[in-house]
mmCIF file of C-alpha atoms in Angstrom:
data_model
loop_
_atom_site.group_PDB
_atom_site.id
_atom_site.type_symbol
_atom_site.label_atom_id
_atom_site.label_comp_id
_atom_site.label_asym_id
_atom_site.label_seq_id
_atom_site.Cartn_x
_atom_site.Cartn_y
_atom_site.Cartn_z
ATOM 1 C CA LEU C 1 84.427 65.298 -186.536
ATOM 2 C CA GLN C 2 82.987 65.001 -183.319
ATOM 3 C CA ASP C 3 79.769 63.346 -184.524
ATOM 4 C CA ILE C 4 80.234 59.582 -183.535
ATOM 5 C CA GLU C 5 77.158 58.472 -184.912
ATOM 6 C CA ALA C 6 77.839 59.852 -188.530
ATOM 7 C CA LEU C 7 81.266 58.428 -188.211
ATOM 8 C CA LYS C 8 79.933 54.969 -187.678
ATOM 9 C CA VAL C 9 77.405 55.327 -190.241
ATOM 10 C CA ILE C 10 80.149 56.348 -192.792
ATOM 11 C CA ALA C 11 82.457 53.165 -191.489
ATOM 12 C CA LYS C 12 79.739 50.829 -192.024
ATOM 13 C CA GLU C 13 79.120 51.777 -195.361
ATOM 14 C CA ALA C 14 82.693 51.878 -196.433
ATOM 15 C CA ILE C 15 83.634 48.559 -194.954
ATOM 16 C CA PRO C 16 81.674 46.409 -197.600
ATOM 17 C CA LEU C 17 83.353 48.905 -200.149
ATOM 18 C CA TYR C 18 86.985 49.354 -199.314
ATOM 19 C CA GLY C 19 87.686 46.843 -195.703
ATOM 20 C CA ASN C 20 89.913 44.820 -197.751
ATOM 21 C CA GLU C 21 91.825 47.367 -198.859
ATOM 22 C CA ASP C 22 92.091 49.723 -195.903
ATOM 23 C CA SER C 23 91.296 48.522 -192.216
ATOM 24 C CA GLN C 24 90.882 52.208 -190.822
ATOM 25 C CA TYR C 25 86.897 51.649 -191.055
ATOM 26 C CA ILE C 26 87.235 48.579 -189.276
ATOM 27 C CA ARG C 27 89.270 50.023 -186.119
ATOM 28 C CA ILE C 28 87.095 53.221 -186.119
ATOM 29 C CA LEU C 29 83.764 50.777 -185.818
ATOM 30 C CA ILE C 30 85.943 48.371 -183.126
ATOM 31 C CA ASN C 31 86.982 51.573 -181.378
ATOM 32 C CA ILE C 32 83.496 53.346 -181.177
ATOM 33 C CA TYR C 33 82.291 49.449 -180.171
ATOM 34 C CA LEU C 34 85.097 49.342 -177.414
ATOM 35 C CA ASN C 35 84.077 52.739 -175.932
ATOM 36 C CA ASP C 36 80.736 52.070 -175.934
ATOM 37 C CA LYS C 37 81.183 48.522 -174.154
ATOM 38 C CA ASN C 38 79.415 47.036 -176.929
ATOM 39 C CA TYR C 39 81.532 43.840 -177.098
ATOM 40 C CA ASP C 40 79.075 41.696 -179.191
ATOM 41 C CA GLU C 41 79.461 44.300 -182.054
ATOM 42 C CA ALA C 42 82.795 44.557 -181.908
ATOM 43 C CA ASN C 43 83.749 40.657 -181.926
ATOM 44 C CA ALA C 44 81.182 40.286 -184.837
ATOM 45 C CA LEU C 45 82.664 42.697 -186.639
ATOM 46 C CA LEU C 46 86.518 41.605 -185.807
ATOM 47 C CA ASP C 47 85.640 37.897 -186.166
ATOM 48 C CA GLU C 48 84.235 38.752 -189.641
ATOM 49 C CA ALA C 49 87.421 40.808 -190.655
ATOM 50 C CA ILE C 50 90.058 38.109 -189.246
ATOM 51 C CA ASN C 51 87.694 35.227 -191.115
ATOM 52 C CA ASN C 52 88.403 37.154 -194.354
ATOM 53 C CA ASP C 53 91.598 38.262 -193.570
ATOM 54 C CA PRO C 54 93.513 35.692 -191.250
ATOM 55 C CA GLN C 55 97.085 36.915 -192.609
ATOM 56 C CA ASN C 56 96.202 40.618 -191.205
ATOM 57 C CA ALA C 57 98.218 41.210 -187.757
ATOM 58 C CA GLU C 58 96.434 44.614 -187.010
ATOM 59 C CA PHE C 59 93.457 42.564 -186.976
ATOM 60 C CA MET C 60 94.833 40.009 -184.730
ATOM 61 C CA ASN C 61 96.395 42.584 -182.211
ATOM 62 C CA LEU C 62 92.912 44.419 -182.020
ATOM 63 C CA LYS C 63 91.490 40.593 -181.211
ATOM 64 C CA GLY C 64 93.929 41.035 -178.310
ATOM 65 C CA SER C 65 93.015 44.284 -177.022
ATOM 66 C CA LEU C 66 89.278 43.508 -177.420
ATOM 67 C CA VAL C 67 90.046 40.073 -175.570
ATOM 68 C CA GLU C 68 91.630 41.980 -172.666
ATOM 69 C CA HIS C 69 89.108 44.811 -172.730
ATOM 70 C CA GLN C 70 86.423 41.984 -172.241
ATOM 71 C CA SER C 71 88.010 39.501 -169.792
ATOM 72 C CA SER C 72 91.901 39.482 -169.480
ATOM 73 C CA ILE C 73 95.301 40.178 -171.107
ATOM 74 C CA GLU C 74 96.335 36.493 -170.148
ATOM 75 C CA GLU C 75 93.640 35.589 -172.489
ATOM 76 C CA ALA C 76 94.922 38.267 -175.529
ATOM 77 C CA LEU C 77 98.322 37.548 -174.929
ATOM 78 C CA GLN C 78 98.045 34.648 -177.668
ATOM 79 C CA TYR C 79 96.567 37.275 -180.417
ATOM 80 C CA PHE C 80 99.375 39.711 -179.416
ATOM 81 C CA GLU C 81 101.791 36.651 -179.927
ATOM 82 C CA LYS C 82 100.052 35.636 -182.795
ATOM 83 C CA ALA C 83 100.145 39.553 -184.711
ATOM 84 C CA VAL C 84 103.999 39.338 -184.085
ATOM 85 C CA GLU C 85 104.163 35.862 -185.786
ATOM 86 C CA LEU C 86 102.282 37.461 -188.483
ATOM 87 C CA ASP C 87 103.890 40.593 -188.601
ATOM 88 C CA PRO C 88 107.556 40.810 -187.591
ATOM 89 C CA THR C 89 107.359 44.844 -188.002
ATOM 90 C CA PHE C 90 104.183 45.443 -186.372
ATOM 91 C CA ALA C 91 105.437 47.492 -183.409
ATOM 92 C CA LYS C 92 102.303 47.817 -181.092
ATOM 93 C CA ALA C 93 102.011 44.425 -181.257
ATOM 94 C CA TYR C 94 105.465 43.789 -179.951
ATOM 95 C CA PHE C 95 104.783 46.757 -177.160
ATOM 96 C CA ASP C 96 101.782 44.739 -176.188
ATOM 97 C CA LEU C 97 103.650 41.704 -175.588
ATOM 98 C CA GLY C 98 106.156 43.430 -173.591
ATOM 99 C CA ARG C 99 103.517 45.810 -171.526
ATOM 100 C CA TYR C 100 102.147 42.476 -170.560
ATOM 101 C CA TYR C 101 105.448 40.575 -169.043
ATOM 102 C CA PHE C 102 106.225 44.421 -167.803
ATOM 103 C CA ASN C 103 103.157 44.714 -165.961
ATOM 104 C CA LYS C 104 103.278 41.595 -164.701
ATOM 105 C CA ALA C 105 106.793 42.347 -163.011
ATOM 106 C CA VAL C 106 104.862 45.577 -161.658
ATOM 107 C CA GLU C 107 101.911 43.274 -159.951
ATOM 108 C CA THR C 108 104.615 40.851 -158.899
ATOM 109 C CA ARG C 109 106.499 43.662 -157.061
ATOM 110 C CA ASP C 110 103.097 45.047 -155.931
ATOM 111 C CA ALA C 111 102.141 41.637 -154.288
ATOM 112 C CA ASN C 112 105.267 40.971 -152.558
ATOM 113 C CA ALA C 113 106.093 44.277 -150.554
ATOM 114 C CA ASP C 114 107.016 42.142 -147.843
ATOM 115 C CA LEU C 115 110.170 41.117 -149.629
ATOM 116 C CA THR C 116 112.971 43.623 -150.537
ATOM 117 C CA GLY C 117 116.401 43.078 -152.394
ATOM 118 C CA GLU C 118 117.807 39.936 -153.326
ATOM 119 C CA GLU C 119 114.365 38.026 -152.697
ATOM 120 C CA LEU C 120 112.570 40.476 -154.422
ATOM 121 C CA ASP C 121 114.773 41.157 -157.723
ATOM 122 C CA ALA C 122 114.607 37.350 -158.218
ATOM 123 C CA LYS C 123 110.886 37.208 -158.551
ATOM 124 C CA VAL C 124 110.628 40.651 -160.676
ATOM 125 C CA ASN C 125 113.708 40.633 -162.570
ATOM 126 C CA PRO C 126 113.209 37.563 -164.695
ATOM 127 C CA LEU C 127 109.585 39.018 -165.914
ATOM 128 C CA TYR C 128 111.325 42.725 -166.707
ATOM 129 C CA GLU C 129 114.162 40.469 -168.597
ATOM 130 C CA LYS C 130 111.091 38.779 -170.507
ATOM 131 C CA ALA C 131 109.545 42.292 -171.185
ATOM 132 C CA LEU C 132 112.580 43.702 -172.567
ATOM 133 C CA PRO C 133 112.796 42.390 -175.928
ATOM 134 C CA TYR C 134 109.582 42.999 -176.967
ATOM 135 C CA LEU C 135 109.692 46.384 -175.953
ATOM 136 C CA GLU C 136 113.364 47.292 -177.383
ATOM 137 C CA LYS C 137 112.048 45.653 -180.780
ATOM 138 C CA ALA C 138 108.896 48.028 -180.380
ATOM 139 C CA TYR C 139 111.048 51.023 -179.672
ATOM 140 C CA GLU C 140 113.221 50.015 -182.624
ATOM 141 C CA LEU C 141 110.372 49.829 -184.945
ATOM 142 C CA ASP C 142 108.814 53.176 -183.603
ATOM 143 C CA ASN C 143 110.697 55.332 -181.635
ATOM 144 C CA THR C 144 108.059 57.845 -181.243
ATOM 145 C CA ASN C 145 105.912 55.768 -178.730
ATOM 146 C CA GLN C 146 106.614 56.947 -175.348
ATOM 147 C CA ASP C 147 104.765 54.098 -173.698
ATOM 148 C CA VAL C 148 107.606 52.116 -174.860
ATOM 149 C CA LYS C 149 110.421 54.743 -173.786
ATOM 150 C CA ASN C 150 108.912 55.067 -170.649
ATOM 151 C CA ALA C 151 108.634 51.220 -169.985
ATOM 152 C CA LEU C 152 112.100 50.663 -171.181
ATOM 153 C CA ARG C 153 113.554 53.557 -168.968
ATOM 154 C CA ASN C 154 111.781 51.865 -166.221
ATOM 155 C CA ILE C 155 113.010 48.385 -167.040
ATOM 156 C CA TYR C 156 116.560 49.786 -167.484
ATOM 157 C CA TYR C 157 116.462 51.256 -164.072
ATOM 158 C CA MET C 158 114.732 48.289 -162.736
ATOM 159 C CA LEU C 159 117.545 46.233 -163.956
ATOM 160 C CA GLY C 160 120.478 48.558 -163.200
ATOM 161 C CA ASN C 161 121.419 48.753 -166.925
ATOM 162 C CA GLU C 162 122.683 52.535 -166.898
ATOM 163 C CA ASP C 163 124.229 52.661 -170.125
ATOM 164 C CA LYS C 164 121.212 51.915 -171.870
ATOM 165 C CA LEU C 165 118.979 53.930 -169.528
ATOM 166 C CA ASN C 166 121.331 57.019 -170.304
ATOM 167 C CA ALA C 167 121.190 55.971 -173.664
ATOM 168 C CA ILE C 168 117.369 55.715 -173.727
ATOM 169 C CA GLU C 169 117.451 59.278 -172.009
ATOM 170 C CA ASN C 170 119.487 61.269 -174.671
ATOM 171 C CA GLN C 171 117.692 60.041 -177.448
#
């Protein structure tokens, strides 16, 4: 189970046989390539998978994650958006979109440490509000993801939405 090289060999053999029916083998290889920072191999494999199945939201979201690892989340955003468009029930894509806006709010807050009160809220709160529907949808689709739950807690707290904060705390 801990033999990454054997896992890589098995996944490579399985892709031509089962890749169209079961994407786990592609995901396994891409995760191995990401961990090894072997972005060229990961991109080649994922681009081929997307070319063979352009309607696969999971592949599109994986492409976004790969682009994020390689360069920036700004460049990855289009892939997360496309994944949601392809599959409106894919919780991970909603989380990644919400995570983008949530992180932007945190970055904006940190970059404006000299501001307080209403001035800071005017810069940060619109980003939290933009993250909110994506994260709420992600939580609706998969309420076991603690990262989503934590992000929602933070947003509800920052926006002063005590009712929703209490509701999510009690779930």
